[in-house]
Amino acid sequence: MPGRIAPIAFLLAAVAAFATHGCGKSRQDEHAQQIAAGVRTEFLHAWNNYERYAWGHDALRPLSKTAHDWYGQSLLMTPVDALDTLILMHLDAEAAKARSLIVSNLSFDRDI
């Protein structure tokens, strides 16, 4: 067993080294930063409109600006799906609000 640990540790170190190779450059690239800022802006546009027109429901119907629940009762599909993105984009206030909604309202104890 100990004989297997060294090769595995070496492989993990090699994967980690190659996986991060080149990542620093893309974060400093001006074009990449512009694209990232655009993605963030569009995400916030969608999220803010979900909050405004469909908060507490599964989804927003963007053309009619109305809420939609897929199963008659909300399973909070949009906030559950978006929470990790909010966290990764460092949108802390929005993530906290979504987390609070999920914790206080999401229940799978339903017969749908």
PDB file of C-alpha atoms in Angstrom:
ATOM      1  CA  MET A   1       0.000   0.000   0.000  1.00  0.00           C
ATOM      2  CA  PRO A   2       2.698   2.608   0.880  1.00  0.00           C
ATOM      3  CA  GLY A   3       4.373   1.829  -2.455  1.00  0.00           C
ATOM      4  CA  ARG A   4       1.266   3.042  -4.277  1.00  0.00           C
ATOM      5  CA  ILE A   5       1.006   6.356  -2.440  1.00  0.00           C
ATOM      6  CA  ALA A   6       4.137   7.912  -3.971  1.00  0.00           C
ATOM      7  CA  PRO A   7       3.069   7.450  -7.626  1.00  0.00           C
ATOM      8  CA  ILE A   8      -0.431   8.664  -6.832  1.00  0.00           C
ATOM      9  CA  ALA A   9       0.927  11.718  -5.026  1.00  0.00           C
ATOM     10  CA  PHE A  10       3.227  12.425  -7.979  1.00  0.00           C
ATOM     11  CA  LEU A  11       0.343  12.162 -10.450  1.00  0.00           C
ATOM     12  CA  LEU A  12      -1.839  14.456  -8.358  1.00  0.00           C
ATOM     13  CA  ALA A  13       0.975  17.016  -8.135  1.00  0.00           C
ATOM     14  CA  ALA A  14       1.530  16.838 -11.900  1.00  0.00           C
ATOM     15  CA  VAL A  15      -2.168  17.264 -12.626  1.00  0.00           C
ATOM     16  CA  ALA A  16      -2.342  20.230 -10.265  1.00  0.00           C
ATOM     17  CA  ALA A  17       0.703  21.835 -11.877  1.00  0.00           C
ATOM     18  CA  PHE A  18      -0.589  21.436 -15.428  1.00  0.00           C
ATOM     19  CA  ALA A  19      -4.172  22.329 -14.542  1.00  0.00           C
ATOM     20  CA  THR A  20      -3.115  25.757 -13.301  1.00  0.00           C
ATOM     21  CA  HIS A  21      -0.626  26.387 -16.112  1.00  0.00           C
ATOM     22  CA  GLY A  22      -1.808  29.342 -18.155  1.00  0.00           C
ATOM     23  CA  CYS A  23      -4.588  30.344 -15.778  1.00  0.00           C
ATOM     24  CA  GLY A  24      -2.706  33.407 -14.557  1.00  0.00           C
ATOM     25  CA  LYS A  25      -2.360  34.825 -18.051  1.00  0.00           C
ATOM     26  CA  SER A  26      -6.067  34.584 -18.866  1.00  0.00           C
ATOM     27  CA  ARG A  27      -6.978  36.494 -15.712  1.00  0.00           C
ATOM     28  CA  GLN A  28      -4.632  39.332 -16.646  1.00  0.00           C
ATOM     29  CA  ASP A  29      -5.650  39.452 -20.291  1.00  0.00           C
ATOM     30  CA  GLU A  30      -7.623  42.658 -20.935  1.00  0.00           C
ATOM     31  CA  HIS A  31      -9.927  41.001 -23.469  1.00  0.00           C
ATOM     32  CA  ALA A  32     -10.740  38.186 -21.036  1.00  0.00           C
ATOM     33  CA  GLN A  33     -11.485  40.741 -18.321  1.00  0.00           C
ATOM     34  CA  GLN A  34     -13.850  42.587 -20.657  1.00  0.00           C
ATOM     35  CA  ILE A  35     -15.662  39.371 -21.496  1.00  0.00           C
ATOM     36  CA  ALA A  36     -15.895  38.451 -17.801  1.00  0.00           C
ATOM     37  CA  ALA A  37     -17.300  41.896 -16.995  1.00  0.00           C
ATOM     38  CA  GLY A  38     -19.881  41.490 -19.758  1.00  0.00           C
ATOM     39  CA  VAL A  39     -20.925  38.078 -18.448  1.00  0.00           C
ATOM     40  CA  ARG A  40     -21.259  39.504 -14.947  1.00  0.00           C
ATOM     41  CA  THR A  41     -23.355  42.427 -16.246  1.00  0.00           C
ATOM     42  CA  GLU A  42     -25.698  40.128 -18.168  1.00  0.00           C
ATOM     43  CA  PHE A  43     -26.017  37.745 -15.238  1.00  0.00           C
ATOM     44  CA  LEU A  44     -26.909  40.632 -12.928  1.00  0.00           C
ATOM     45  CA  HIS A  45     -29.455  41.900 -15.453  1.00  0.00           C
ATOM     46  CA  ALA A  46     -31.174  38.509 -15.466  1.00  0.00           C
ATOM     47  CA  TRP A  47     -30.916  38.075 -11.690  1.00  0.00           C
ATOM     48  CA  ASN A  48     -32.230  41.558 -10.882  1.00  0.00           C
ATOM     49  CA  ASN A  49     -35.234  41.018 -13.130  1.00  0.00           C
ATOM     50  CA  TYR A  50     -35.896  37.632 -11.541  1.00  0.00           C
ATOM     51  CA  GLU A  51     -35.861  39.387  -8.156  1.00  0.00           C
ATOM     52  CA  ARG A  52     -38.132  42.158  -9.394  1.00  0.00           C
ATOM     53  CA  TYR A  53     -40.756  40.104 -11.228  1.00  0.00           C
ATOM     54  CA  ALA A  54     -40.558  36.496 -10.006  1.00  0.00           C
ATOM     55  CA  TRP A  55     -38.945  36.416  -6.563  1.00  0.00           C
ATOM     56  CA  GLY A  56     -39.863  33.220  -4.735  1.00  0.00           C
ATOM     57  CA  HIS A  57     -40.999  31.399  -7.865  1.00  0.00           C
ATOM     58  CA  ASP A  58     -39.308  28.854 -10.107  1.00  0.00           C
ATOM     59  CA  ALA A  59     -38.687  31.085 -13.098  1.00  0.00           C
ATOM     60  CA  LEU A  60     -39.275  34.396 -14.810  1.00  0.00           C
ATOM     61  CA  ARG A  61     -41.093  34.608 -18.112  1.00  0.00           C
ATOM     62  CA  PRO A  62     -39.059  37.474 -19.565  1.00  0.00           C
ATOM     63  CA  LEU A  63     -41.443  38.652 -22.278  1.00  0.00           C
ATOM     64  CA  SER A  64     -44.498  38.906 -20.042  1.00  0.00           C
ATOM     65  CA  LYS A  65     -42.435  39.723 -16.927  1.00  0.00           C
ATOM     66  CA  THR A  66     -44.434  37.200 -14.938  1.00  0.00           C
ATOM     67  CA  ALA A  67     -43.492  34.383 -12.598  1.00  0.00           C
ATOM     68  CA  HIS A  68     -43.836  30.705 -13.443  1.00  0.00           C
ATOM     69  CA  ASP A  69     -43.854  27.649 -11.177  1.00  0.00           C
ATOM     70  CA  TRP A  70     -43.244  24.388 -13.006  1.00  0.00           C
ATOM     71  CA  TYR A  71     -45.266  22.206 -10.649  1.00  0.00           C
ATOM     72  CA  GLY A  72     -47.898  24.607  -9.355  1.00  0.00           C
ATOM     73  CA  GLN A  73     -45.816  25.198  -6.235  1.00  0.00           C
ATOM     74  CA  SER A  74     -42.429  26.836  -6.269  1.00  0.00           C
ATOM     75  CA  LEU A  75     -39.362  24.664  -5.902  1.00  0.00           C
ATOM     76  CA  LEU A  76     -37.190  27.802  -6.176  1.00  0.00           C
ATOM     77  CA  MET A  77     -35.452  26.425  -9.251  1.00  0.00           C
ATOM     78  CA  THR A  78     -33.866  29.721 -10.288  1.00  0.00           C
ATOM     79  CA  PRO A  79     -32.387  30.654  -6.895  1.00  0.00           C
ATOM     80  CA  VAL A  80     -31.152  27.104  -6.284  1.00  0.00           C
ATOM     81  CA  ASP A  81     -29.568  26.976  -9.743  1.00  0.00           C
ATOM     82  CA  ALA A  82     -28.073  30.471  -9.498  1.00  0.00           C
ATOM     83  CA  LEU A  83     -26.676  30.278  -5.955  1.00  0.00           C
ATOM     84  CA  ASP A  84     -23.310  28.795  -6.904  1.00  0.00           C
ATOM     85  CA  THR A  85     -22.903  31.350  -9.698  1.00  0.00           C
ATOM     86  CA  LEU A  86     -23.694  34.180  -7.292  1.00  0.00           C
ATOM     87  CA  ILE A  87     -21.029  32.862  -4.922  1.00  0.00           C
ATOM     88  CA  LEU A  88     -18.417  32.360  -7.668  1.00  0.00           C
ATOM     89  CA  MET A  89     -19.040  35.875  -9.011  1.00  0.00           C
ATOM     90  CA  HIS A  90     -18.582  37.300  -5.497  1.00  0.00           C
ATOM     91  CA  LEU A  91     -22.102  38.729  -5.511  1.00  0.00           C
ATOM     92  CA  ASP A  92     -22.289  38.270  -1.765  1.00  0.00           C
ATOM     93  CA  ALA A  93     -25.419  40.324  -1.005  1.00  0.00           C
ATOM     94  CA  GLU A  94     -27.387  38.581  -3.737  1.00  0.00           C
ATOM     95  CA  ALA A  95     -26.088  35.170  -2.637  1.00  0.00           C
ATOM     96  CA  ALA A  96     -27.058  35.836   0.977  1.00  0.00           C
ATOM     97  CA  LYS A  97     -30.560  36.885  -0.077  1.00  0.00           C
ATOM     98  CA  ALA A  98     -30.966  33.782  -2.276  1.00  0.00           C
ATOM     99  CA  ARG A  99     -29.594  31.514   0.457  1.00  0.00           C
ATOM    100  CA  SER A 100     -32.040  32.986   2.966  1.00  0.00           C
ATOM    101  CA  LEU A 101     -34.959  32.433   0.587  1.00  0.00           C
ATOM    102  CA  ILE A 102     -33.897  28.839  -0.056  1.00  0.00           C
ATOM    103  CA  VAL A 103     -33.362  27.984   3.617  1.00  0.00           C
ATOM    104  CA  SER A 104     -36.652  29.493   4.730  1.00  0.00           C
ATOM    105  CA  ASN A 105     -38.913  28.388   1.854  1.00  0.00           C
ATOM    106  CA  LEU A 106     -37.592  25.335   0.032  1.00  0.00           C
ATOM    107  CA  SER A 107     -39.271  22.095   0.989  1.00  0.00           C
ATOM    108  CA  PHE A 108     -39.388  18.782  -0.800  1.00  0.00           C
ATOM    109  CA  ASP A 109     -42.122  17.548   1.519  1.00  0.00           C
ATOM    110  CA  ARG A 110     -44.729  17.944  -1.202  1.00  0.00           C
ATOM    111  CA  ASP A 111     -46.857  15.636  -3.246  1.00  0.00           C
ATOM    112  CA  ILE A 112     -46.488  16.947  -6.782  1.00  0.00           C
TER     113      ILE A 112
END
